[in-house]
């Protein structure tokens, strides 16, 4: 019951109010989007993905003007040639930054992004990964309007959904993405930001300079997004959220369990560098869910507890299912409601398994 109450408190204070918040103004409404923008894309052997992404970026509806800074990070396919051709043809729009090698001990992507940021022309920066696409041609416009929230923001957190595909793994990936977004977006909306995703993140060059870029964690493989947000909070930067469906990006999910496992290990590895308050806030929610399921299994072996156990389990599952379904609708990341109880169990036990894996073996790999 205690674990269930903790979950309900998170749902009632963070998740449900965030999911029920009014939608942002439509993209064609008047708004403060008159500043030019630098879109930054880092690519390592991403030729096919860039051929899909770059035309969609060039079609963004943003009258104030923008540039695309394309970083070729040590690619050994034809990424560089393709980027070079685009830069020559769209010389006012596309700029190429080539990284031949990464200094020993530096995180490759952070080093490449640092070089890219240094070459940007404009004060506002918007980041997207090469294997993503913007949901609409209004993505750039809506993400930039986030800078005007609350009298002026320095960092704008966006949402990146995963494309639907057949199979249970895809359902689990999209559910995990939904719950992660529920936490970092709703916590930030309540005034406790702690992370963002580099697939859809914006900040000013002044913010990048104030936090000294990735200097505090340049040797950590992960964290070009969440640890930058952590530093931004430490340095008093203002952070806001844009959750409009037209401002989302869409990513390709990991195709295999092995690939997804390695991806999640890398993402979670940055968590140990979070502020203590953030780790406690996230850890309390995760622990409440994991202990709830352990307690359920333990009590199921005692016939005296079957009736109260069934009541508590059913009420908690129905309420949390309704909250997650509302979040799914709000963020445009569809999940099958009937699968929610199964996905929830698998998600929290794989989260526990990942934590144990990182504790026993912190060796990570990058592209």
Tab-separated table of C-alpha atoms in Angstrom:
chain	number	residue	atom	x	y	z
A	1	UNK	CA	0.000	0.000	0.000
A	2	UNK	CA	2.858	2.391	0.819
A	3	UNK	CA	4.468	1.752	-2.578
A	4	UNK	CA	1.134	2.284	-4.287
A	5	UNK	CA	0.561	5.567	-2.449
A	6	UNK	CA	3.989	6.870	-3.538
A	7	UNK	CA	3.181	6.056	-7.169
A	8	UNK	CA	-0.200	7.755	-6.900
A	9	UNK	CA	1.439	10.865	-5.441
A	10	UNK	CA	3.797	11.116	-8.428
A	11	UNK	CA	0.913	10.559	-10.815
A	12	UNK	CA	-1.346	13.112	-9.131
A	13	UNK	CA	1.270	15.848	-8.701
A	14	UNK	CA	3.481	15.419	-11.772
A	15	UNK	CA	2.082	13.201	-14.521
A	16	UNK	CA	-1.668	13.856	-14.655
A	17	UNK	CA	-1.486	17.689	-14.399
A	18	UNK	CA	1.224	17.743	-17.069
A	19	UNK	CA	-0.789	15.467	-19.375
A	20	UNK	CA	-3.866	17.666	-18.838
A	21	UNK	CA	-2.151	21.005	-19.524
A	22	UNK	CA	-3.547	23.004	-22.460
A	23	UNK	CA	-1.854	22.601	-25.820
A	24	UNK	CA	0.564	25.286	-26.918
A	25	UNK	CA	-0.511	27.928	-29.427
A	26	UNK	CA	-0.768	26.678	-33.029
A	27	UNK	CA	2.260	27.187	-35.229
A	28	UNK	CA	0.547	29.836	-37.377
A	29	UNK	CA	-0.394	31.964	-34.345
A	30	UNK	CA	1.623	35.127	-33.800
A	31	UNK	CA	4.604	34.470	-31.589
A	32	UNK	CA	8.163	35.419	-30.682
A	33	UNK	CA	9.992	33.430	-33.337
A	34	UNK	CA	11.887	36.218	-35.081
A	35	UNK	CA	15.404	35.125	-34.096
A	36	UNK	CA	17.506	33.120	-36.589
A	37	UNK	CA	18.526	29.614	-35.496
A	38	UNK	CA	21.420	27.201	-35.975
A	39	UNK	CA	20.266	23.572	-36.295
A	40	UNK	CA	23.098	21.251	-35.249
A	41	UNK	CA	23.308	17.654	-36.500
A	42	UNK	CA	26.103	15.261	-35.529
A	43	UNK	CA	26.543	12.242	-37.817
A	44	UNK	CA	28.788	9.178	-37.755
A	45	UNK	CA	28.236	6.902	-40.782
A	46	UNK	CA	24.665	8.154	-41.201
A	47	UNK	CA	24.440	8.545	-44.989
A	48	UNK	CA	21.010	6.952	-45.449
A	49	UNK	CA	19.559	8.765	-42.430
A	50	UNK	CA	20.932	12.116	-43.594
A	51	UNK	CA	19.352	11.635	-47.007
A	52	UNK	CA	16.011	11.378	-45.222
A	53	UNK	CA	16.613	14.084	-42.598
A	54	UNK	CA	18.287	16.959	-44.474
A	55	UNK	CA	15.459	17.592	-46.996
A	56	UNK	CA	12.982	17.770	-44.084
A	57	UNK	CA	15.170	20.263	-42.242
A	58	UNK	CA	15.501	22.427	-45.340
A	59	UNK	CA	11.688	22.476	-45.627
A	60	UNK	CA	11.146	23.907	-42.134
A	61	UNK	CA	8.774	26.869	-42.137
A	62	UNK	CA	10.742	29.548	-40.320
A	63	UNK	CA	10.782	33.020	-41.879
A	64	UNK	CA	13.473	34.406	-39.568
A	65	UNK	CA	16.046	32.187	-41.253
A	66	UNK	CA	18.197	29.291	-40.121
A	67	UNK	CA	21.356	27.399	-40.901
A	68	UNK	CA	22.150	23.700	-40.646
A	69	UNK	CA	25.532	22.875	-39.130
A	70	UNK	CA	26.261	19.285	-40.164
A	71	UNK	CA	29.091	17.620	-38.231
A	72	UNK	CA	30.735	14.655	-39.929
A	73	UNK	CA	32.179	12.764	-36.948
A	74	UNK	CA	34.886	10.400	-38.284
A	75	UNK	CA	32.619	8.771	-40.870
A	76	UNK	CA	34.096	6.167	-43.201
A	77	UNK	CA	31.106	5.896	-45.531
A	78	UNK	CA	30.000	8.604	-47.992
A	79	UNK	CA	28.594	10.895	-45.297
A	80	UNK	CA	31.305	13.494	-45.889
A	81	UNK	CA	30.799	13.554	-49.680
A	82	UNK	CA	27.037	13.910	-49.317
A	83	UNK	CA	27.404	16.674	-46.727
A	84	UNK	CA	29.977	18.438	-48.875
A	85	UNK	CA	27.637	18.395	-51.886
A	86	UNK	CA	24.801	19.828	-49.795
A	87	UNK	CA	27.050	22.533	-48.369
A	88	UNK	CA	28.111	23.552	-51.870
A	89	UNK	CA	24.570	23.586	-53.260
A	90	UNK	CA	22.929	25.230	-50.213
A	91	UNK	CA	25.935	27.340	-49.268
A	92	UNK	CA	23.771	29.853	-47.369
A	93	UNK	CA	21.898	27.147	-45.454
A	94	UNK	CA	24.200	24.169	-44.879
A	95	UNK	CA	27.650	24.295	-43.309
A	96	UNK	CA	29.961	21.322	-42.892
A	97	UNK	CA	32.222	20.602	-39.935
A	98	UNK	CA	34.514	17.605	-40.343
A	99	UNK	CA	36.066	15.772	-37.373
A	100	UNK	CA	38.973	13.541	-38.371
A	101	UNK	CA	39.861	12.244	-34.902
A	102	UNK	CA	38.863	12.555	-31.251
A	103	UNK	CA	41.521	13.449	-28.640
A	104	UNK	CA	42.359	10.545	-26.371
A	105	UNK	CA	39.990	10.239	-23.418
A	106	UNK	CA	37.338	12.594	-24.827
A	107	UNK	CA	33.767	11.483	-25.531
A	108	UNK	CA	33.522	11.462	-29.356
A	109	UNK	CA	30.083	13.015	-29.719
A	110	UNK	CA	30.706	15.720	-27.124
A	111	UNK	CA	33.957	16.687	-28.786
A	112	UNK	CA	32.280	16.810	-32.211
A	113	UNK	CA	29.358	18.852	-30.877
A	114	UNK	CA	31.754	21.307	-29.239
A	115	UNK	CA	33.437	21.958	-32.581
A	116	UNK	CA	30.048	22.326	-34.228
A	117	UNK	CA	28.724	24.789	-31.656
A	118	UNK	CA	31.851	26.920	-32.057
A	119	UNK	CA	31.116	27.357	-35.777
A	120	UNK	CA	27.443	28.336	-35.432
A	121	UNK	CA	26.453	31.798	-36.566
A	122	UNK	CA	23.372	32.345	-34.431
A	123	UNK	CA	22.682	32.702	-30.715
A	124	UNK	CA	19.972	30.046	-30.599
A	125	UNK	CA	20.879	26.401	-31.153
A	126	UNK	CA	18.544	23.483	-31.891
A	127	UNK	CA	19.795	19.873	-31.802
A	128	UNK	CA	18.532	16.750	-33.532
A	129	UNK	CA	20.190	13.375	-34.114
A	130	UNK	CA	20.901	12.113	-37.612
A	131	UNK	CA	18.607	9.102	-37.187
A	132	UNK	CA	15.603	11.320	-36.305
A	133	UNK	CA	13.179	13.402	-38.331
A	134	UNK	CA	11.014	16.374	-37.270
A	135	UNK	CA	7.342	15.477	-36.920
A	136	UNK	CA	6.243	18.485	-39.015
A	137	UNK	CA	7.649	21.467	-40.866
A	138	UNK	CA	6.639	23.566	-37.829
A	139	UNK	CA	9.112	21.828	-35.498
A	140	UNK	CA	11.709	24.593	-35.669
A	141	UNK	CA	9.171	27.383	-35.195
A	142	UNK	CA	7.504	25.800	-32.160
A	143	UNK	CA	10.708	24.797	-30.404
A	144	UNK	CA	11.999	28.356	-30.767
A	145	UNK	CA	8.853	29.775	-29.228
A	146	UNK	CA	9.835	27.945	-26.072
A	147	UNK	CA	12.541	30.549	-25.505
A	148	UNK	CA	9.798	33.095	-24.774
A	149	UNK	CA	8.107	31.014	-22.060
A	150	UNK	CA	8.085	32.447	-18.563
A	151	UNK	CA	9.654	35.736	-19.587
A	152	UNK	CA	12.580	34.135	-21.390
A	153	UNK	CA	14.208	30.704	-21.255
A	154	UNK	CA	17.768	29.541	-21.910
A	155	UNK	CA	17.020	25.837	-22.496
A	156	UNK	CA	14.004	24.273	-24.234
A	157	UNK	CA	13.222	20.592	-23.624
A	158	UNK	CA	11.370	18.757	-26.386
A	159	UNK	CA	10.023	15.246	-26.839
A	160	UNK	CA	11.252	12.609	-29.268
A	161	UNK	CA	8.958	9.664	-29.941
A	162	UNK	CA	9.897	6.314	-31.456
A	163	UNK	CA	8.324	4.966	-34.617
A	164	UNK	CA	5.913	2.036	-34.297
A	165	UNK	CA	7.022	-1.368	-35.560
A	166	UNK	CA	5.891	-4.981	-35.098
A	167	UNK	CA	6.969	-6.921	-32.035
A	168	UNK	CA	6.981	-6.708	-28.241
A	169	UNK	CA	10.379	-4.983	-28.129
A	170	UNK	CA	8.994	-2.004	-30.013
A	171	UNK	CA	6.058	-1.731	-27.602
A	172	UNK	CA	8.493	-1.795	-24.685
A	173	UNK	CA	10.782	0.834	-26.232
A	174	UNK	CA	7.871	3.182	-26.821
A	175	UNK	CA	6.536	2.589	-23.294
A	176	UNK	CA	9.969	3.245	-21.779
A	177	UNK	CA	10.206	6.445	-23.841
A	178	UNK	CA	6.781	7.523	-22.589
A	179	UNK	CA	7.652	6.968	-18.912
A	180	UNK	CA	11.041	8.663	-19.252
A	181	UNK	CA	9.384	11.668	-20.895
A	182	UNK	CA	6.659	11.694	-18.243
A	183	UNK	CA	9.366	12.146	-15.642
A	184	UNK	CA	11.774	14.655	-17.212
A	185	UNK	CA	9.069	16.792	-18.847
A	186	UNK	CA	6.656	16.889	-15.905
A	187	UNK	CA	9.434	17.435	-13.364
A	188	UNK	CA	10.745	20.347	-15.441
A	189	UNK	CA	7.217	21.710	-15.801
A	190	UNK	CA	6.946	21.669	-11.992
A	191	UNK	CA	10.239	23.551	-11.709
A	192	UNK	CA	12.669	20.651	-11.159
A	193	UNK	CA	14.377	20.056	-14.525
A	194	UNK	CA	17.058	17.396	-14.557
A	195	UNK	CA	17.529	16.134	-18.141
A	196	UNK	CA	16.597	16.427	-21.794
A	197	UNK	CA	17.143	14.332	-24.911
A	198	UNK	CA	19.629	15.358	-27.583
A	199	UNK	CA	17.190	14.195	-30.252
A	200	UNK	CA	15.102	17.301	-29.559
A	201	UNK	CA	16.814	19.945	-27.431
A	202	UNK	CA	17.451	23.669	-27.790
A	203	UNK	CA	19.598	26.098	-25.863
A	204	UNK	CA	21.383	29.368	-26.408
A	205	UNK	CA	25.074	29.697	-27.145
A	206	UNK	CA	25.244	31.907	-24.044
A	207	UNK	CA	23.958	28.957	-21.993
A	208	UNK	CA	26.566	26.658	-23.561
A	209	UNK	CA	29.285	29.141	-22.652
A	210	UNK	CA	27.935	29.708	-19.132
A	211	UNK	CA	28.021	25.973	-18.391
A	212	UNK	CA	31.433	25.652	-20.079
A	213	UNK	CA	29.909	23.279	-22.583
A	214	UNK	CA	30.667	19.661	-21.772
A	215	UNK	CA	33.841	20.430	-19.811
A	216	UNK	CA	32.602	18.962	-16.521
A	217	UNK	CA	31.822	15.600	-18.131
A	218	UNK	CA	33.824	15.551	-21.384
A	219	UNK	CA	35.364	12.185	-20.474
A	220	UNK	CA	32.008	10.510	-19.787
A	221	UNK	CA	30.717	8.703	-22.843
A	222	UNK	CA	27.106	9.744	-22.338
A	223	UNK	CA	25.450	12.962	-21.154
A	224	UNK	CA	25.693	15.485	-23.991
A	225	UNK	CA	22.032	16.237	-23.232
A	226	UNK	CA	21.107	15.355	-19.646
A	227	UNK	CA	24.380	16.374	-18.003
A	228	UNK	CA	24.325	19.671	-19.898
A	229	UNK	CA	20.862	20.286	-18.425
A	230	UNK	CA	22.260	19.385	-15.002
A	231	UNK	CA	24.982	22.014	-15.435
A	232	UNK	CA	22.470	24.536	-16.751
A	233	UNK	CA	20.453	24.168	-13.534
A	234	UNK	CA	23.606	24.598	-11.434
A	235	UNK	CA	24.451	27.822	-13.258
A	236	UNK	CA	20.948	29.270	-12.865
A	237	UNK	CA	19.833	28.916	-16.476
A	238	UNK	CA	16.085	29.031	-17.095
A	239	UNK	CA	14.552	25.851	-18.513
A	240	UNK	CA	11.172	25.297	-20.130
A	241	UNK	CA	9.203	22.570	-21.911
A	242	UNK	CA	7.587	22.394	-25.347
A	243	UNK	CA	5.352	19.311	-25.664
A	244	UNK	CA	3.188	20.230	-28.652
A	245	UNK	CA	2.818	17.291	-31.061
A	246	UNK	CA	3.999	19.416	-33.986
A	247	UNK	CA	7.244	20.125	-32.114
A	248	UNK	CA	8.196	16.473	-31.635
A	249	UNK	CA	10.845	14.518	-33.450
A	250	UNK	CA	10.502	10.884	-34.498
A	251	UNK	CA	13.322	8.372	-34.036
A	252	UNK	CA	14.015	4.875	-35.314
A	253	UNK	CA	13.974	2.353	-32.432
A	254	UNK	CA	16.725	-0.166	-31.776
A	255	UNK	CA	16.067	-3.219	-33.984
A	256	UNK	CA	17.251	-5.890	-31.517
A	257	UNK	CA	17.216	-6.540	-27.774
A	258	UNK	CA	21.019	-6.468	-27.731
A	259	UNK	CA	21.198	-3.064	-29.442
A	260	UNK	CA	18.562	-1.631	-27.109
A	261	UNK	CA	20.344	-3.024	-24.036
A	262	UNK	CA	23.620	-1.336	-25.035
A	263	UNK	CA	21.771	1.902	-25.812
A	264	UNK	CA	20.021	1.985	-22.423
A	265	UNK	CA	23.218	1.130	-20.531
A	266	UNK	CA	24.895	4.121	-22.172
A	267	UNK	CA	21.987	6.440	-21.389
A	268	UNK	CA	21.660	5.375	-17.750
A	269	UNK	CA	25.407	5.585	-17.134
A	270	UNK	CA	25.164	9.387	-16.876
A	271	UNK	CA	22.751	9.137	-13.941
A	272	UNK	CA	25.498	8.795	-11.354
A	273	UNK	CA	26.555	12.386	-12.174
A	274	UNK	CA	23.079	13.799	-11.416
A	275	UNK	CA	22.494	16.027	-8.418
A	276	UNK	CA	21.532	14.117	-5.269
A	277	UNK	CA	18.040	15.649	-5.178
A	278	UNK	CA	17.343	14.479	-8.734
A	279	UNK	CA	18.627	10.983	-8.032
A	280	UNK	CA	16.413	10.780	-4.956
A	281	UNK	CA	13.355	12.038	-6.832
A	282	UNK	CA	13.807	9.581	-9.717
A	283	UNK	CA	15.002	6.763	-7.470
A	284	UNK	CA	11.988	7.052	-5.178
A	285	UNK	CA	9.596	6.609	-8.104
A	286	UNK	CA	11.516	3.665	-9.568
A	287	UNK	CA	11.992	2.002	-6.162
A	288	UNK	CA	8.288	2.361	-5.333
A	289	UNK	CA	7.366	0.550	-8.544
A	290	UNK	CA	9.980	-2.208	-8.204
A	291	UNK	CA	9.134	-2.847	-4.526
A	292	UNK	CA	5.430	-2.858	-5.390
A	293	UNK	CA	5.964	-5.792	-7.743
A	294	UNK	CA	8.289	-7.639	-5.359
A	295	UNK	CA	5.716	-7.242	-2.579
A	296	UNK	CA	2.955	-8.425	-4.907
A	297	UNK	CA	4.851	-11.621	-5.734
A	298	UNK	CA	5.727	-12.243	-2.069
A	299	UNK	CA	2.164	-11.704	-0.817
A	300	UNK	CA	0.678	-13.868	-3.564
A	301	UNK	CA	2.028	-16.942	-1.748
A	302	UNK	CA	-0.107	-16.164	1.309
A	303	UNK	CA	-3.782	-16.979	0.813
A	304	UNK	CA	-4.727	-14.651	3.671
A	305	UNK	CA	-3.503	-11.688	1.585
A	306	UNK	CA	-5.159	-12.525	-1.732
A	307	UNK	CA	-8.231	-10.306	-1.341
A	308	UNK	CA	-6.538	-7.104	-0.079
A	309	UNK	CA	-3.675	-7.735	-2.519
A	310	UNK	CA	-6.105	-8.013	-5.422
A	311	UNK	CA	-7.890	-4.810	-4.373
A	312	UNK	CA	-4.691	-2.768	-3.996
A	313	UNK	CA	-3.123	-4.151	-7.180
A	314	UNK	CA	-6.266	-3.566	-9.258
A	315	UNK	CA	-6.882	-0.015	-8.023
A	316	UNK	CA	-3.238	0.970	-8.512
A	317	UNK	CA	-3.063	-0.611	-11.984
A	318	UNK	CA	-6.284	1.001	-13.171
A	319	UNK	CA	-5.310	4.458	-11.929
A	320	UNK	CA	-1.743	4.368	-13.235
A	321	UNK	CA	-2.971	2.875	-16.506
A	322	UNK	CA	-5.386	5.774	-16.932
A	323	UNK	CA	-2.591	8.282	-16.239
A	324	UNK	CA	-0.190	6.645	-18.692
A	325	UNK	CA	-2.924	6.426	-21.332
A	326	UNK	CA	-3.546	10.160	-20.893
A	327	UNK	CA	0.184	10.855	-21.222
A	328	UNK	CA	0.304	8.663	-24.319
A	329	UNK	CA	-2.442	10.725	-25.929
A	330	UNK	CA	-0.874	14.041	-24.857
A	331	UNK	CA	2.572	13.185	-26.203
A	332	UNK	CA	1.436	11.298	-29.288
A	333	UNK	CA	3.346	8.140	-28.306
A	334	UNK	CA	0.633	5.482	-28.686
A	335	UNK	CA	0.614	2.415	-26.456
A	336	UNK	CA	-1.870	-0.469	-26.360
A	337	UNK	CA	-3.823	0.038	-23.137
A	338	UNK	CA	-4.351	-3.699	-22.703
A	339	UNK	CA	-0.579	-4.224	-22.700
A	340	UNK	CA	0.150	-1.595	-20.058
A	341	UNK	CA	0.232	-3.964	-17.039
A	342	UNK	CA	2.669	-6.296	-18.816
A	343	UNK	CA	4.832	-3.488	-20.173
A	344	UNK	CA	4.966	-1.868	-16.742
A	345	UNK	CA	6.261	-5.028	-15.062
A	346	UNK	CA	8.859	-5.704	-17.751
A	347	UNK	CA	9.982	-2.061	-17.840
A	348	UNK	CA	10.740	-1.782	-14.122
A	349	UNK	CA	12.468	-5.149	-13.888
A	350	UNK	CA	14.662	-4.374	-16.905
A	351	UNK	CA	15.434	-1.011	-15.255
A	352	UNK	CA	16.581	-2.939	-12.173
A	353	UNK	CA	18.619	-5.313	-14.357
A	354	UNK	CA	20.298	-2.379	-16.123
A	355	UNK	CA	21.189	-0.796	-12.797
A	356	UNK	CA	22.762	-4.034	-11.572
A	357	UNK	CA	24.601	-4.417	-14.883
A	358	UNK	CA	26.102	-0.932	-14.628
A	359	UNK	CA	27.098	-1.536	-11.008
A	360	UNK	CA	28.928	-4.748	-11.919
A	361	UNK	CA	30.419	-3.563	-15.207
A	362	UNK	CA	30.765	0.117	-16.159
A	363	UNK	CA	32.515	-0.559	-19.485
A	364	UNK	CA	30.617	1.176	-22.297
A	365	UNK	CA	31.100	1.451	-26.017
A	366	UNK	CA	30.273	4.083	-28.631
A	367	UNK	CA	30.111	4.022	-32.405
